[in-house]
Amino acid sequence: MNKLVTIKTFTYPHELAIIRSKLESEGIYCFAQDELTAQVHPFYSNAIGGIKLQVREEDIEKAITILKENGDIKDQDLYPSGLQIKLYRLLSRLPFFRKIYK
């Protein structure tokens, strides 16, 4: 089975629609994790970490290239900040979060 990787997150479903359609028109399979939850309960979106746009691992480079060309993603969006790295390290020590961040 192909592993899915999150390449971008969104707060609301309408933000996702255009970008997902661009990628799908290029033949890239996309999955929007937590999209339905955010549609039914829009105020939960931040609590669940937003809607995660995921593509297959082998399509990452092509997807990122398309998103960069359209200005939908920037280089700084691709690399975690120092604060994100520290937060990940702290959370990965907790049993519940260890399962999530594998």
Rosetta silent file (secondary structure, phi, psi, omega in degrees, C-alpha in Angstrom):
SEQUENCE: MNKLVTIKTFTYPHELAIIRSKLESEGIYCFAQDELTAQVHPFYSNAIGGIKLQVREEDIEKAITILKENGDIKDQDLYPSGLQIKLYRLLSRLPFFRKIYK
SCORE:     score description
SCORE:     0.000 S_00000001
   1 L     0.000  142.320 -179.460    0.000    0.000    0.000 S_00000001
   2 L   -78.524  135.314  178.908    1.229    3.495   -0.805 S_00000001
   3 L   -80.416  136.248  177.268    2.055    5.721    2.129 S_00000001
   4 E   -97.768  141.362 -177.867    0.272    9.087    2.206 S_00000001
   5 E  -127.122  134.034  178.214    2.170   12.207    3.264 S_00000001
   6 E   -75.388  126.741  178.860    0.682   15.547    4.344 S_00000001
   7 E  -110.952  -18.065  179.460    1.922   18.378    2.152 S_00000001
   8 E  -161.366  149.809  176.731   -0.342   21.226    3.283 S_00000001
   9 E  -121.596  152.021 -177.981   -2.993   21.932    5.903 S_00000001
  10 E  -133.736  153.754  177.125   -6.098   24.093    5.694 S_00000001
  11 L   -85.170  -40.561 -175.239   -8.548   25.489    8.219 S_00000001
  12 L  -123.426  149.191 -177.876  -11.661   25.311    6.022 S_00000001
  13 H   -59.539  -34.615 -178.027  -12.744   22.911    3.259 S_00000001
  14 H   -66.237  -25.162  176.977  -13.219   25.628    0.638 S_00000001
  15 H   -69.471  -29.576 -177.587   -9.505   26.506    0.896 S_00000001
  16 H   -77.859  -33.325 -168.415   -8.654   22.934   -0.026 S_00000001
  17 H   -55.647  -48.509 -175.387  -10.935   22.555   -3.065 S_00000001
  18 H   -68.182  -44.648 -178.354   -8.974   24.516   -5.665 S_00000001
  19 H   -66.003  -41.759  178.505   -5.560   23.149   -4.741 S_00000001
  20 H   -62.993  -40.918 -179.733   -6.816   19.561   -4.631 S_00000001
  21 H   -66.385  -33.702  175.999   -8.434   19.959   -8.059 S_00000001
  22 H   -61.829  -47.134 -178.290   -5.152   21.326   -9.493 S_00000001
  23 H   -66.726  -43.329 -179.629   -3.242   18.306   -8.244 S_00000001
  24 H   -65.060  -32.620  178.227   -5.892   15.809   -9.347 S_00000001
  25 H   -68.274  -19.456  176.487   -5.971   17.355  -12.841 S_00000001
  26 L   -93.416    6.033  177.113   -2.246   16.525  -13.049 S_00000001
  27 L    85.582   17.832 -179.742   -2.960   12.882  -12.173 S_00000001
  28 L   -98.217  123.522  177.290   -1.920   13.085   -8.527 S_00000001
  29 L   -69.827  131.548  179.704   -4.071   11.117   -6.082 S_00000001
  30 E  -125.075  146.931  174.437   -5.108   13.315   -3.132 S_00000001
  31 E  -133.002  134.406  179.756   -6.729   12.527    0.190 S_00000001
  32 E  -108.532   97.667 -179.828   -8.081   15.160    2.569 S_00000001
  33 E   -73.060  134.316  179.133   -7.800   13.839    6.119 S_00000001
  34 L    71.192   15.547  179.027  -10.342   15.336    8.561 S_00000001
  35 H   -64.611  -46.152 -177.844  -12.211   17.132    5.773 S_00000001
  36 H   -66.213  -37.151  177.382  -15.609   15.781    6.783 S_00000001
  37 H   -60.707  -44.174 -179.932  -15.052   16.626   10.441 S_00000001
  38 H   -69.112  -28.432  176.977  -14.282   20.229    9.494 S_00000001
  39 H   -71.494  -41.957 -177.088  -17.374   20.365    7.254 S_00000001
  40 H   -77.488  -41.324 -178.524  -19.709   19.134    9.968 S_00000001
  41 L  -127.796   80.711 -174.063  -18.046   20.975   12.875 S_00000001
  42 H   -60.047  -26.590 -178.863  -16.051   23.900   11.402 S_00000001
  43 H   -78.108   -9.158  176.094  -14.933   25.136   14.813 S_00000001
  44 H   -82.343  -13.215 -172.951  -13.158   21.823   15.472 S_00000001
  45 L   -52.987  -48.559  179.868  -10.765   22.419   12.594 S_00000001
  46 L   -66.695  -35.698 -178.370   -8.056   24.092   14.684 S_00000001
  47 L   -65.959  -32.672 -178.705   -8.460   21.556   17.473 S_00000001
  48 L   -94.922    4.223  177.958   -7.798   18.627   15.121 S_00000001
  49 L    88.186   16.644  178.216   -4.889   20.330   13.360 S_00000001
  50 L    81.124 -177.846  177.307   -6.823   21.423   10.293 S_00000001
  51 E   -90.573  125.771 -175.377   -7.613   19.546    7.115 S_00000001
  52 E  -100.721  116.204  175.654   -4.537   17.710    5.910 S_00000001
  53 E   -82.588  118.927 -176.543   -3.993   17.461    2.155 S_00000001
  54 E  -119.278  144.230  175.139   -2.130   14.220    1.568 S_00000001
  55 E  -129.088  164.191  176.490   -0.525   12.731   -1.537 S_00000001
  56 E   -65.017  148.494 -177.301    1.260    9.449   -2.191 S_00000001
  57 H   -54.851  -38.499 -177.794    4.895    9.409   -1.179 S_00000001
  58 H   -75.363  -10.629  179.854    6.066    8.950   -4.777 S_00000001
  59 H  -100.864    2.319 -174.138    4.071   12.038   -5.899 S_00000001
  60 H   -58.333  -51.010 -176.019    5.502   14.485   -3.338 S_00000001
  61 H   -60.546  -45.142 -179.931    8.060   16.134   -5.625 S_00000001
  62 H   -63.885  -42.697 -179.665    5.602   16.580   -8.489 S_00000001
  63 H   -64.084  -44.453 -179.787    2.908   17.941   -6.153 S_00000001
  64 H   -65.096  -39.800  177.747    5.268   20.419   -4.500 S_00000001
  65 H   -60.113  -44.897  179.552    6.518   21.612   -7.890 S_00000001
  66 H   -63.382  -44.834 -179.036    2.923   22.266   -9.024 S_00000001
  67 H   -66.266  -35.850  177.131    2.057   24.076   -5.804 S_00000001
  68 H   -66.988  -43.134 -179.736    5.210   26.233   -6.014 S_00000001
  69 H   -60.043  -36.191 -178.559    4.482   27.176   -9.646 S_00000001
  70 L   -88.237   -2.739  179.810    0.999   28.338   -8.675 S_00000001
  71 L    75.967   17.101 -178.864    2.227   30.202   -5.583 S_00000001
  72 L   -84.699  -14.845 -179.281    0.214   27.975   -3.247 S_00000001
  73 L  -146.096  144.183  179.285    3.254   26.896   -1.254 S_00000001
  74 L  -117.984  164.288 -179.389    6.571   28.533   -0.413 S_00000001
  75 H   -57.308  -39.815 -178.634    9.923   27.075    0.588 S_00000001
  76 H   -67.875  -19.475  175.989    9.472   28.179    4.211 S_00000001
  77 H   -73.597  -20.897 -174.248    6.211   26.188    4.343 S_00000001
  78 H   -86.896  -19.190 -175.647    8.137   22.985    3.613 S_00000001
  79 L  -116.937  133.027 -178.587   10.599   23.098    6.483 S_00000001
  80 L   -68.245  147.661  176.460    9.627   23.112   10.155 S_00000001
  81 L   -79.278  169.047  178.353   10.606   26.051   12.319 S_00000001
  82 H   -58.932  -39.014  178.762   12.739   25.671   15.425 S_00000001
  83 H   -64.636  -41.302  178.677    9.644   25.954   17.601 S_00000001
  84 H   -63.745  -38.717  178.990    7.878   23.180   15.659 S_00000001
  85 H   -65.424  -44.416  178.547   10.881   20.899   16.068 S_00000001
  86 H   -62.949  -42.867  179.159   11.032   21.526   19.820 S_00000001
  87 H   -62.851  -43.079  177.760    7.285   20.944   20.149 S_00000001
  88 H   -59.648  -44.890 -179.658    7.520   17.690   18.195 S_00000001
  89 H   -61.461  -41.884  179.412   10.347   16.470   20.431 S_00000001
  90 H   -67.611  -46.507 -177.769    8.359   17.240   23.579 S_00000001
  91 H   -67.928  -32.463 -178.032    5.110   15.727   22.312 S_00000001
  92 L   -67.593  -11.816  176.563    6.781   12.597   20.980 S_00000001
  93 L   -81.751  -19.097 -179.771    7.682   11.686   24.570 S_00000001
  94 L   -85.706  135.334 -174.899    4.022   11.372   25.543 S_00000001
  95 H   -54.999  -44.697 -178.218    2.463    7.951   24.841 S_00000001
  96 H   -63.017  -46.492 -177.921   -0.661    9.281   23.081 S_00000001
  97 H   -72.921  -26.584  177.774    1.267   11.625   20.794 S_00000001
  98 H   -59.862  -37.769  178.276    3.935    9.021   20.094 S_00000001
  99 H   -67.749  -38.130 -176.979    1.278    6.996   18.250 S_00000001
 100 H   -70.480  -40.981 -172.621    0.163   10.013   16.222 S_00000001
 101 L   -89.953   14.525  177.308    3.619   11.186   15.142 S_00000001
 102 L   -74.032    0.000    0.000    4.919    7.839   13.871 S_00000001
